Amino acid sequence: MLHIVACIKQVPDTKIIKMNPKTNTMDRASAPAILNPYDAHAVEEAVRLKKRYGGTVSVLTMGPPPAVKAIKKCIEIGADEGYMISDRAFAGADTLATSYALTKAIEKISQIKPVDLIICGKMTIDGDTGQVGPGIARRLDMPPLTSVNKVKEINLEEGYAIVHRKLEDGYEVIQSTMPCLMSVEKEINDVPYSSMTNMLKAARYQPVIWAVADLEDVERTQLGLKGSPTIVSKVWAPTKPSGGEMLEGDAAQQTEQLLNLLLEKKELFAVKGGSGVEL
Amino acid sequence: MSFEDYSGIWVFIEVKDGEVVPVSLELLGAGKELAEKRGTELAGVLIGENITHLSDMLFEYGADTVYVYDDTIFKNYRTESYMKALLECCQKYKPEVILYGATSTGKDLASAVATDLPTGLTADSTILDIEEDTGLLLASRPAFGGNIMATILCKKYRPQMATVRPKVMKALTPEPGRKGQLIEETASIKEEDIRTKVLEIVQFTTQKVRIDEADIVVAGGKGLGSEKGFQVVHDLAETLGGAVGASRDVVEAGWVEHHHQVGQTGLTVTPKIYFAIGISGAIQHIVGMQNSGLIIAINNDPKAAIFQSSHYGIVGDAFEIVPLLIQQFKQAFNGEVVDHV
Ligand SMILES: Cc1cc2nc3c(=O)[nH]c(=O)nc-3n(C[C@H](O)[C@H](O)[C@H](O)COP(=O)(O)OP(=O)(O)OC[C@H]3O[C@@H](n4cnc5c(N)ncnc54)[C@H](O)[C@@H]3O)c2cc1C
Ligand SMILES: Nc1ncnc2c1ncn2[C@@H]1O[C@H](COP(=O)(O)O)[C@@H](O)[C@H]1O
């Protein structure tokens, strides 16, 4: 039976977040906290694989106590168990420190039930890096499979998985040994509305919560801000361009002017006789 | 770790179908500036099968040194084999900075290497600078959905690493015949140590012109109302011989596939002419097209933000303006427009 761990994060909805123009900081209170959209696909894929092959889906998050809500959302999608690591010592973690802490939690989960597959989202919409997944894979010495947009086959007996990895202009079919870690693209699946049963289950669900002291062999210097090699030194608002000329007149006059602009660049257009065709 | 032991700016050279991908050349251009400012050398790390000859071109594009790992084991990109080669190269020659294109390969490799070294890694940078005296890399990137720009530093570890968005840096004009030092290396990795196999590579052929390589991009937004309405974008692109671009909302609505998406979570494009039709001009879209040569916006809302980011704007209904433009354009060229590939 497959045991899949999906790593998920609660994030501010950056689509509607407001900025404080004076300080250039985000007004986090202005944006509701949501389950990272990419991670919803990670959980959904885990649930689908469970249905296909049988097994258990655990979700794992590192975050502050309110992140329990994101775990409940995953239970709605169909996850079986939720684990959360939450401790002041984790605060300020960059991708390296985040992958370290999550790895320690996965090691602990493995003691409860060995882990065959880890699924992460392509990226978070606040951290926006896509680096945490491969980081966990390296730390656990599993092959990292990024940009996965299809899981073709899993064969637990023979210990391999076959996936499609999205490339800029196509995809590649990869066979990997198990256990392995996949970071999945959004297009891998559609997340359907949750069933009433799952919603009821989620409402009552309480995840397992661990502090640093509950994890084993943790080097505290590798956690949180202390364990993060990167620091943000400066933030600023992106410059807004001033804007150009508006073309005036009725539709025909406007397009006429536009056409003249385009004709100045006529070498770019594929016309008979190649560039510089006489008009 | 003594920082004095680390020197040189490196670029991971990505090869696809036997050719160096454009972003690697762009990074040699950007890396050259950093190297000159810091008074150090610029090197490329070239990994693949039958690729040693590509080093000539890298010298012409500014590399002083090229480290080559040329072996059948590197025929296809695989995290474990490429990572091993790059890690060994790092341990042996100790660079101060390593830059990677923010492509699926570059990001995958950089994330793995950063964890193993370990060191800090800044993702999707769009601006690079270096402190002359300390060698501290200043890598800046859009963050929080493009709402802010942030400069990221890695003070305590070397090498410092960043992935960089394609199409934001400029390649140098190649200097024909420019030479450099070629260092051929072998990695200690064996096929049986690698746990993944590439079974097949499937390339899409339906895509006419790749939007990040096209001279003309005609992009449409949610304002076109439906997949049927979006047809005007295809029509204009076809008439002008351009590629079709789209906002994220269009891609999410399923009118076109993701490889048409322009912006922060899509592709960065720098065509000579960019049309934004029925696109509101959200910052996440703008960051993907703002460096285009000539930006033309068509939108029926005079207050649309897109007009702030365009060189020329037309306030009007796309369904009136675009067909008219197509008709006038065809007339101007006397129907001489040829079919494009
Ligand atoms: C983390 C994050 C990443 C993102 N990444 C991207 C990205 O990579 N790329 C991207 O594009 N977006 C991205 N977005 C989304 C972005 O914020 C906007 O939501 C999106 O670009 C809006 O798409 P749109 O302009 O097509 O649609 P809308 O904002 O709905 O704009 C439609 C426009 O069409 C105009 N219009 C309506 N009818 C007509 C007509 N008949 N003729 C002419 N004009 C008309 C309207 O006036 C309006 O301005 C991202 C958002 C987030 C939070
Ligand atoms: N704090 C976290 N807790 C659990 N999973 C995380 C966390 N941060 C990142 N991840 C996972 O790593 C993926 C990539 O995140 P990022 O590198 O931040 O873009 C996410 O989609 C999640 O699957």
XYZ file of C-alpha atoms and ligand atoms in Angstrom:
696
model
C 0.000 0.000 0.000
C 1.281 3.392 -1.003
C 2.008 5.953 1.647
C 2.129 9.387 0.048
C 3.102 12.572 1.839
C 1.954 15.804 0.208
C 3.715 18.975 1.378
C 1.405 21.938 1.543
C 1.579 25.534 2.671
C -0.866 28.183 3.704
C -0.189 31.424 1.832
C -1.688 34.902 1.582
C -3.742 35.265 -1.574
C -1.276 37.416 -3.521
C -3.872 38.160 -6.152
C -5.699 40.506 -3.831
C -3.027 41.460 -1.336
C -2.694 45.194 -0.735
C 0.582 46.987 -0.467
C 1.406 49.741 1.957
C 2.796 52.292 -0.484
C 4.762 54.094 2.235
C 6.669 51.156 3.643
C 6.558 48.896 0.581
C 5.441 46.077 2.776
C 2.505 43.819 2.303
C -0.536 44.320 4.365
C -0.966 40.644 5.135
C -4.236 41.309 6.897
C -5.672 42.527 3.587
C -5.374 39.119 1.985
C -7.137 35.978 3.168
C -4.919 32.982 3.877
C -5.534 30.165 1.428
C -4.105 26.761 0.631
C -1.344 27.396 -1.903
C -3.185 26.733 -5.204
C -0.384 24.532 -6.574
C -0.484 22.419 -3.443
C -4.184 21.694 -3.916
C -3.142 19.917 -7.118
C -0.413 18.054 -5.225
C -2.945 16.750 -2.720
C -5.483 15.952 -5.430
C -2.863 13.916 -7.304
C -1.975 12.056 -4.118
C -5.652 11.277 -3.556
C -6.037 10.049 -7.139
C -3.015 7.794 -6.780
C -4.461 6.440 -3.571
C -7.667 5.607 -5.412
C -5.694 3.980 -8.219
C -3.259 1.937 -6.174
C -4.619 1.909 -2.647
C -2.905 3.481 0.317
C -2.807 6.498 2.572
C -2.314 10.201 1.958
C -0.695 12.291 4.674
C -0.280 16.016 4.327
C 2.472 17.982 5.987
C 2.873 21.677 6.559
C 5.232 23.937 8.387
C 3.553 27.100 9.555
C 1.910 29.069 12.314
C -1.084 27.580 14.193
C -3.763 29.077 11.873
C -2.311 26.905 9.075
C -4.436 24.093 10.512
C -7.081 25.516 8.204
C -5.020 24.632 5.162
C -4.703 21.060 6.441
C -8.467 20.851 6.882
C -8.841 21.950 3.278
C -6.620 19.011 2.275
C -8.777 16.626 4.295
C -11.701 17.982 2.273
C -9.846 17.109 -0.910
C -9.437 13.591 0.434
C -6.240 13.352 2.466
C -6.309 10.910 5.390
C -3.888 12.405 7.891
C -2.473 15.845 8.589
C 0.809 16.762 10.251
C 1.940 20.211 11.130
C 5.245 21.417 12.462
C 4.883 24.693 14.241
C 7.452 26.452 16.407
C 8.961 29.909 16.735
C 12.300 28.341 15.859
C 11.073 27.716 12.293
C 10.239 31.356 11.650
C 12.051 33.209 8.895
C 13.105 30.078 7.039
C 14.241 30.359 3.431
C 14.021 27.383 1.074
C 17.078 25.623 2.494
C 15.904 25.877 6.099
C 12.350 24.974 5.068
C 13.469 21.809 3.310
C 15.548 20.901 6.340
C 12.648 21.227 8.776
C 10.211 19.397 6.504
C 12.749 16.602 6.041
C 12.973 16.124 9.787
C 9.188 15.923 9.964
C 9.049 13.410 7.105
C 11.631 11.264 8.884
C 9.343 11.223 11.896
C 6.284 10.414 9.776
C 8.276 7.556 8.198
C 8.668 5.995 11.619
C 4.895 5.885 11.936
C 4.527 4.517 8.429
C 7.284 4.281 5.782
C 6.902 6.884 3.021
C 6.920 5.738 -0.627
C 6.245 8.981 -2.401
C 6.383 12.697 -1.610
C 4.411 15.160 -3.680
C 4.964 18.924 -3.629
C 3.385 21.738 -5.558
C 5.312 23.349 -8.412
C 5.812 26.428 -6.228
C 4.215 28.590 -3.590
C 2.627 31.875 -4.613
C 4.347 33.756 -1.794
C 7.803 32.160 -1.791
C 7.548 31.606 -5.515
C 10.691 29.526 -5.921
C 9.878 25.866 -6.483
C 13.056 25.020 -4.598
C 11.676 23.401 -1.478
C 10.583 20.160 -3.188
C 13.944 19.308 -4.762
C 15.592 20.360 -1.513
C 13.615 17.775 0.461
C 14.417 15.136 -2.148
C 18.152 15.749 -1.904
C 18.107 15.674 1.869
C 16.246 12.365 1.907
C 18.418 11.107 -0.953
C 15.445 10.511 -3.241
C 15.407 11.347 -6.948
C 13.701 14.745 -7.393
C 11.222 14.779 -10.272
C 10.196 18.365 -11.006
C 7.619 19.757 -13.473
C 5.580 16.550 -13.394
C 2.350 16.907 -15.359
C 1.317 13.264 -15.457
C 1.906 10.195 -13.337
C 1.746 7.378 -15.808
C 2.467 4.428 -13.626
C 3.502 3.463 -10.163
C 4.761 0.000 -9.451
C 5.453 -0.352 -5.792
C 6.375 -4.077 -5.958
C 9.114 -3.425 -8.486
C 9.869 -0.054 -6.963
C 9.521 2.353 -9.845
C 7.387 5.251 -11.052
C 6.939 6.566 -14.598
C 6.025 10.231 -15.020
C 5.844 12.943 -17.651
C 8.050 15.954 -16.966
C 6.967 19.121 -18.663
C 9.582 20.834 -20.826
C 9.439 24.243 -22.532
C 8.276 22.675 -25.781
C 6.959 19.253 -24.877
C 7.574 16.666 -22.211
C 9.868 13.805 -21.310
C 8.931 10.414 -19.970
C 11.018 9.523 -16.935
C 11.326 6.312 -15.037
C 12.532 6.676 -11.488
C 13.148 4.329 -8.620
C 10.859 4.642 -5.588
C 10.737 6.293 -3.136
C 10.942 9.563 -5.008
C 9.665 13.114 -4.805
C 7.519 14.810 -7.424
C 6.787 18.522 -7.821
C 3.605 18.744 -9.854
C 2.286 21.260 -12.358
C -1.207 22.702 -12.068
C -2.316 21.055 -15.279
C -1.787 17.584 -13.812
C -5.407 17.483 -12.615
C -8.527 19.471 -11.790
C -9.471 19.715 -8.169
C -13.186 18.902 -7.967
C -15.613 20.169 -5.364
C -15.266 18.253 -2.127
C -17.768 15.641 -1.098
C -20.036 16.247 1.862
C -18.438 13.324 3.715
C -14.980 14.823 3.368
C -16.224 18.218 4.427
C -17.755 16.808 7.563
C -14.614 14.867 8.289
C -12.488 17.993 7.771
C -14.623 20.063 10.109
C -13.888 17.671 12.961
C -10.316 16.873 12.001
C -7.401 17.821 14.228
C -3.911 17.321 12.798
C -0.898 16.050 14.675
C 1.162 19.074 15.696
C 4.865 18.872 16.490
C 7.245 21.442 17.899
C 11.012 21.282 17.333
C 11.409 19.321 20.548
C 9.193 16.560 19.140
C 11.499 15.979 16.169
C 14.669 13.911 16.336
C 18.304 14.778 15.564
C 17.521 18.370 14.783
C 20.389 20.792 14.486
C 18.828 23.995 15.628
C 21.345 26.077 13.738
C 19.818 24.806 10.513
C 16.332 26.057 11.359
C 14.499 29.285 10.658
C 16.280 32.544 10.081
C 19.545 31.164 11.516
C 19.589 28.292 9.076
C 18.787 30.449 6.062
C 21.675 31.437 3.822
C 19.614 33.987 1.923
C 18.333 37.237 3.369
C 16.093 39.903 1.903
C 18.046 43.130 2.017
C 15.717 45.532 0.293
C 12.193 45.644 -1.090
C 10.706 48.246 -3.350
C 7.660 48.749 -5.515
C 8.189 47.936 -9.164
C 8.336 51.119 -11.224
C 5.223 51.905 -13.155
C 5.905 53.012 -16.710
C 4.529 56.438 -17.567
C 2.582 55.388 -20.612
C 2.773 56.418 -24.218
C 0.654 58.055 -26.847
C -3.049 57.460 -27.329
C -4.181 57.262 -30.910
C -7.135 59.575 -31.521
C -10.061 59.641 -33.910
C -12.641 57.073 -34.927
C -11.834 53.406 -35.357
C -10.740 53.778 -38.990
C -8.492 56.734 -38.189
C -6.959 54.949 -35.234
C -6.140 51.825 -37.182
C -4.814 53.955 -40.039
C -2.291 55.535 -37.676
C -1.438 52.149 -36.254
C -0.924 50.777 -39.721
C 1.560 53.549 -40.465
C 3.453 52.651 -37.343
C 3.564 49.046 -38.417
C 4.683 49.921 -41.916
C 7.761 51.569 -40.436
C 8.692 48.063 -39.345
C 7.691 46.296 -42.485
C 10.892 44.283 -42.619
C 9.422 42.247 -39.813
C 6.451 41.027 -41.762
C 6.537 38.011 -43.967
C 5.573 39.507 -47.307
C 6.310 38.184 -50.749
C 9.763 39.057 -51.966
C 11.063 39.153 -48.431
C 12.024 42.286 -46.613
C 11.638 45.751 -48.037
C 8.875 44.964 -50.498
C 7.760 48.088 -52.392
C 4.253 49.119 -51.560
C 34.916 28.470 4.638
C 37.336 31.151 3.570
C 35.832 33.433 0.971
C 39.220 34.244 -0.554
C 39.332 30.711 -1.931
C 36.285 31.425 -4.095
C 36.569 33.382 -7.312
C 35.085 33.631 -10.764
C 31.584 34.030 -12.119
C 30.151 30.839 -13.579
C 27.256 30.192 -15.888
C 25.667 26.776 -16.248
C 25.431 26.265 -20.002
C 22.217 24.515 -20.930
C 22.200 22.521 -24.157
C 19.074 21.440 -25.968
C 19.031 19.419 -29.173
C 22.772 19.947 -29.535
C 22.539 23.721 -29.230
C 23.231 26.189 -26.447
C 19.916 27.631 -25.279
C 19.611 31.431 -25.615
C 19.345 32.137 -21.892
C 22.831 30.693 -21.327
C 24.270 33.213 -23.779
C 22.282 35.978 -22.101
C 23.792 34.930 -18.784
C 27.302 35.026 -20.226
C 26.507 38.641 -21.131
C 25.251 39.425 -17.641
C 28.056 37.409 -16.041
C 30.663 39.322 -18.014
C 29.528 42.580 -16.444
C 29.732 41.076 -12.973
C 33.138 39.552 -13.678
C 34.538 42.827 -14.960
C 33.207 44.777 -12.029
C 34.724 42.276 -9.645
C 37.941 41.917 -11.637
C 37.550 38.174 -12.032
C 37.016 35.693 -14.812
C 33.856 34.429 -16.469
C 33.466 30.690 -16.952
C 30.882 28.412 -18.478
C 30.162 24.887 -17.308
C 29.159 22.808 -20.278
C 27.665 19.376 -19.675
C 26.322 16.953 -22.283
C 27.223 14.447 -24.949
C 29.232 15.517 -28.000
C 29.175 19.110 -26.917
C 32.841 20.053 -26.511
C 32.822 21.964 -29.822
C 30.187 24.342 -28.430
C 32.884 25.890 -26.246
C 34.160 27.887 -29.254
C 30.911 29.744 -29.332
C 30.956 30.330 -25.579
C 34.352 32.026 -25.844
C 32.968 34.279 -28.570
C 30.097 35.198 -26.273
C 32.453 36.214 -23.488
C 33.553 33.125 -21.521
C 37.218 33.160 -20.466
C 37.154 29.535 -19.386
C 34.885 26.640 -20.226
C 34.742 23.515 -18.078
C 33.454 20.613 -20.134
C 31.892 17.332 -19.100
C 31.360 15.455 -22.348
C 30.146 11.899 -21.870
C 27.298 9.634 -22.963
C 26.086 9.575 -19.377
C 25.092 13.218 -19.927
C 23.149 12.562 -23.132
C 19.875 13.686 -21.542
C 19.517 16.050 -18.659
C 19.074 14.178 -15.407
C 19.274 15.823 -12.025
C 21.557 13.289 -10.451
C 24.215 13.097 -13.152
C 24.390 16.818 -13.919
C 24.328 17.701 -10.255
C 27.234 15.382 -9.551
C 29.343 16.913 -12.316
C 28.610 20.448 -11.249
C 29.238 19.697 -7.572
C 32.604 18.153 -8.360
C 33.516 21.092 -10.546
C 32.528 23.481 -7.759
C 34.524 21.654 -5.153
C 37.576 21.635 -7.378
C 37.543 25.212 -8.729
C 35.438 27.106 -6.153
C 33.475 29.769 -7.980
C 32.123 32.842 -6.243
C 28.853 32.944 -8.197
C 26.907 30.445 -10.309
C 24.076 31.588 -12.584
C 21.481 29.317 -14.175
C 18.675 30.067 -16.606
C 15.312 29.855 -14.861
C 14.213 27.084 -17.238
C 12.828 23.757 -16.079
C 16.318 22.285 -16.351
C 18.136 25.227 -14.770
C 15.757 25.466 -11.829
C 15.809 21.739 -11.220
C 19.604 21.578 -11.259
C 20.151 24.703 -9.169
C 17.752 23.559 -6.438
C 19.534 20.235 -6.100
C 23.035 21.723 -6.157
C 22.094 24.387 -3.587
C 20.901 21.761 -1.138
C 23.977 19.590 -1.473
C 26.593 22.337 -1.269
C 24.778 23.821 0.743
C 24.293 27.436 -0.209
C 21.641 30.071 -0.834
C 19.763 30.212 -4.101
C 17.706 33.119 -5.379
C 14.973 32.097 -7.810
C 13.845 33.883 -10.956
C 16.095 36.909 -10.652
C 15.557 39.762 -13.065
C 18.304 42.154 -11.949
C 21.892 41.225 -11.032
C 24.660 43.273 -9.530
C 27.756 42.581 -7.474
C 29.611 44.485 -4.777
C 33.027 45.258 -6.157
C 34.989 44.850 -2.950
C 33.143 42.011 -1.190
C 31.872 40.050 -4.166
C 28.411 39.979 -2.622
C 25.848 39.157 -5.312
C 22.780 41.387 -5.333
C 20.071 39.331 -7.008
C 16.692 41.014 -7.317
C 13.400 39.446 -8.257
C 9.697 40.120 -8.275
C 8.096 38.644 -5.155
C 4.621 38.100 -3.784
C 2.929 37.776 -7.110
C 4.918 40.668 -8.559
C 3.620 43.130 -5.973
C 7.108 43.965 -4.803
C 10.703 43.673 -5.946
C 13.179 42.240 -3.472
C 16.964 42.096 -3.401
C 18.274 38.828 -1.980
C 21.733 38.363 -0.535
C 23.698 35.334 0.538
C 26.310 36.687 2.904
C 27.682 33.649 4.672
C 28.011 31.018 1.974
C 29.931 30.574 -1.257
C 29.246 30.077 -4.089
C 26.259 32.382 -4.314
C 23.659 31.118 -6.754
C 20.739 32.496 -8.701
C 18.413 31.364 -11.438
C 17.662 34.143 -13.905
C 14.596 34.618 -16.081
C 15.183 34.099 -19.781
C 15.000 37.196 -21.973
C 15.805 39.758 -19.320
C 19.590 39.832 -19.682
C 21.369 40.689 -22.924
C 23.873 38.463 -24.689
C 27.037 40.191 -25.916
C 27.645 40.592 -29.610
C 29.858 37.601 -30.341
C 33.484 38.371 -31.057
C 34.499 36.016 -33.860
C 37.656 34.060 -33.171
C 37.805 35.047 -29.493
C 39.585 32.266 -27.581
C 39.651 31.034 -24.042
C 40.775 28.194 -21.861
C 39.100 24.831 -22.346
C 39.255 22.527 -19.341
C 38.031 18.984 -19.936
C 36.814 17.188 -16.868
C 35.361 13.802 -16.071
C 32.836 13.203 -13.358
C 33.032 10.204 -11.059
C 29.398 9.255 -11.599
C 28.473 5.861 -13.051
C 25.275 4.903 -14.842
C 24.331 2.446 -12.103
C 24.392 5.257 -9.522
C 21.654 7.150 -11.341
C 18.140 6.291 -10.338
C 16.239 7.864 -13.214
C 16.069 7.013 -16.899
C 14.708 9.151 -19.719
C 12.457 6.788 -21.658
C 11.273 9.207 -24.304
C 11.248 12.880 -25.229
C 8.130 14.221 -26.904
C 8.253 17.588 -28.630
C 5.151 19.499 -29.583
C 5.198 20.319 -33.241
C 1.848 22.058 -33.404
C 3.308 25.221 -31.976
C 3.956 27.447 -34.992
C 6.237 30.059 -33.498
C 7.529 29.999 -29.940
C 6.344 33.178 -28.329
C 9.631 33.836 -26.594
C 11.459 33.683 -29.903
C 9.002 35.569 -32.121
C 9.559 39.090 -33.479
C 5.858 39.820 -33.241
C 3.572 38.669 -30.456
C -0.162 39.279 -30.602
C -1.528 38.686 -27.127
C -5.128 38.651 -26.050
C -6.860 38.810 -22.694
C -10.022 37.925 -20.899
C -11.656 41.017 -22.398
C -12.246 39.053 -25.600
C -14.993 37.253 -23.745
C -14.742 33.721 -25.073
C -12.615 31.290 -26.991
C -14.553 32.343 -30.083
C -13.875 36.025 -29.404
C -10.188 35.180 -28.939
C -10.134 34.149 -32.599
C -9.386 37.798 -33.552
C -6.023 37.358 -31.854
C -5.238 34.277 -33.948
C -6.348 36.147 -37.046
C -4.139 39.166 -36.442
C -1.188 36.972 -35.506
C -1.607 35.021 -38.698
C -1.880 38.170 -40.803
C 1.258 39.686 -39.294
C 3.186 36.444 -39.082
C 3.419 36.634 -35.325
C 2.961 34.284 -32.411
C -0.096 34.166 -30.178
C 0.294 35.245 -26.567
C -2.245 35.321 -23.778
C -2.833 36.520 -20.252
C -3.076 34.020 -17.463
C -6.825 34.396 -17.176
C -7.151 33.281 -20.786
C -4.984 30.240 -20.162
C -6.956 29.399 -17.057
C -10.173 29.679 -19.032
C -8.661 27.106 -21.379
C -8.825 29.197 -24.590
C -5.155 28.517 -25.297
C -2.497 26.337 -23.752
C -0.061 27.394 -21.071
C 2.887 27.778 -23.432
C 1.161 30.908 -24.788
C 1.058 32.615 -21.414
C 3.029 35.807 -20.986
C 4.010 37.037 -17.564
C 5.332 36.138 -14.220
C 4.051 32.587 -14.218
C 4.310 32.288 -17.973
C 7.051 33.296 -20.368
C 8.992 36.519 -20.631
C 8.910 37.845 -24.157
C 10.827 40.624 -25.863
C 9.464 40.787 -29.394
C 9.969 43.823 -31.607
C 6.206 44.399 -31.582
C 3.810 43.355 -28.810
C 0.045 43.710 -29.080
C -2.031 43.571 -25.890
C -5.651 43.184 -26.881
C -8.310 43.110 -24.165
C -5.632 42.759 -21.484
C -6.023 44.890 -18.372
C -2.303 45.221 -17.646
C -1.859 43.552 -14.268
C 1.690 43.799 -12.983
C 2.158 40.039 -13.353
C 1.459 40.381 -17.045
C 3.562 43.516 -17.508
C 6.736 41.946 -16.080
C 6.605 39.412 -18.872
C 6.422 41.862 -21.795
C 7.670 45.256 -20.686
C 10.954 44.986 -22.536
C 9.297 44.554 -25.926
C 10.372 46.983 -28.628
C 7.003 48.487 -29.491
C 3.989 47.853 -27.280
C 0.525 48.513 -28.663
C -2.548 48.231 -26.443
C -6.137 47.935 -27.542
C -8.687 48.145 -24.740
C -12.168 49.611 -24.402
C -11.496 51.009 -20.953
C -9.587 54.302 -21.182
C -8.432 53.822 -17.607
C -6.966 50.356 -18.170
C -3.486 50.023 -16.637
C -2.143 48.515 -19.841
C -2.023 51.996 -21.405
C 0.568 52.962 -18.807
C 2.873 50.278 -20.116
C 2.401 50.715 -23.833
C 3.944 52.992 -26.404
C 0.699 53.424 -28.308
C -2.829 52.896 -27.128
C -6.183 52.629 -28.822
C -9.323 52.968 -26.747
C -11.916 50.937 -28.549
C -13.716 47.684 -29.034
C -11.314 44.960 -30.091
C -13.966 43.399 -32.276
C -14.155 46.603 -34.302
C -10.495 47.643 -34.251
C -8.755 44.358 -34.942
C -10.720 43.238 -38.037
C -10.305 46.740 -39.445
C -6.574 46.627 -38.855
C -6.310 43.226 -40.508
C -8.195 44.502 -43.526
C -6.085 47.655 -43.863
C -2.891 45.724 -43.358
C -3.772 43.251 -46.065
C -4.650 46.075 -48.429
C -1.382 47.852 -47.748
C 0.498 44.763 -48.708
C -1.757 44.099 -51.690
C -2.498 40.644 -50.441
C 1.223 39.966 -50.671
C 1.380 38.458 -47.227
C 2.717 34.956 -47.493
C 1.861 31.944 -45.451
C 4.070 31.422 -42.520
C 5.711 28.229 -41.494
C 1.067 34.990 -8.467
C 0.377 35.489 -9.692
C 0.966 35.249 -10.908
C 0.346 35.712 -12.074
N 0.968 35.479 -13.260
C 0.402 35.990 -14.377
C 1.041 35.816 -15.642
O 2.091 35.185 -15.763
N 0.475 36.371 -16.710
C -0.704 37.071 -16.650
O -1.158 37.569 -17.695
N -1.332 37.212 -15.495
C -0.814 36.690 -14.360
N -1.480 36.829 -13.185
C -2.876 37.342 -13.224
C -2.975 38.847 -13.312
O -2.945 39.382 -12.005
C -4.317 39.254 -13.969
O -5.372 38.667 -13.238
C -4.436 38.838 -15.431
O -3.289 39.215 -16.167
C -5.658 39.492 -16.031
O -5.894 38.977 -17.313
P -6.632 39.847 -18.399
O -5.937 41.154 -18.537
O -6.710 39.010 -19.604
O -8.110 39.978 -17.842
P -8.882 41.194 -17.176
O -8.118 41.750 -16.039
O -10.243 40.689 -16.942
O -8.901 42.320 -18.270
C -9.674 42.312 -19.429
C -9.501 43.651 -20.125
O -10.157 43.622 -21.387
C -10.814 44.854 -21.608
N -11.911 44.604 -22.550
C -13.130 44.061 -22.288
N -13.857 43.957 -23.423
C -13.095 44.469 -24.412
C -13.307 44.663 -25.802
N -14.437 44.307 -26.428
N -12.318 45.247 -26.533
C -11.171 45.627 -25.931
N -10.910 45.457 -24.623
C -11.871 44.887 -23.870
C -11.239 45.303 -20.221
O -11.366 46.725 -20.202
C -10.085 44.823 -19.342
O -9.103 45.832 -19.204
C -0.886 36.394 -12.011
C -1.462 36.630 -10.771
C -0.850 36.196 -9.623
C -1.477 36.483 -8.298
N 6.148 25.769 4.785
C 5.905 24.718 4.002
N 5.266 23.620 4.477
C 5.020 22.540 3.694
N 5.358 22.485 2.387
C 5.994 23.546 1.841
C 6.307 24.712 2.605
N 6.929 25.581 1.791
C 7.005 24.996 0.581
N 6.434 23.757 0.591
C 6.309 22.799 -0.533
O 7.284 23.100 -1.524
C 6.683 23.527 -2.728
C 7.526 24.608 -3.377
O 7.569 25.747 -2.552
P 8.510 27.019 -2.859
O 9.893 26.498 -3.003
O 8.306 27.908 -1.657
O 8.004 27.657 -4.126
C 5.270 23.953 -2.335
O 4.370 23.873 -3.416
C 4.971 22.956 -1.220
O 4.602 21.695 -1.765
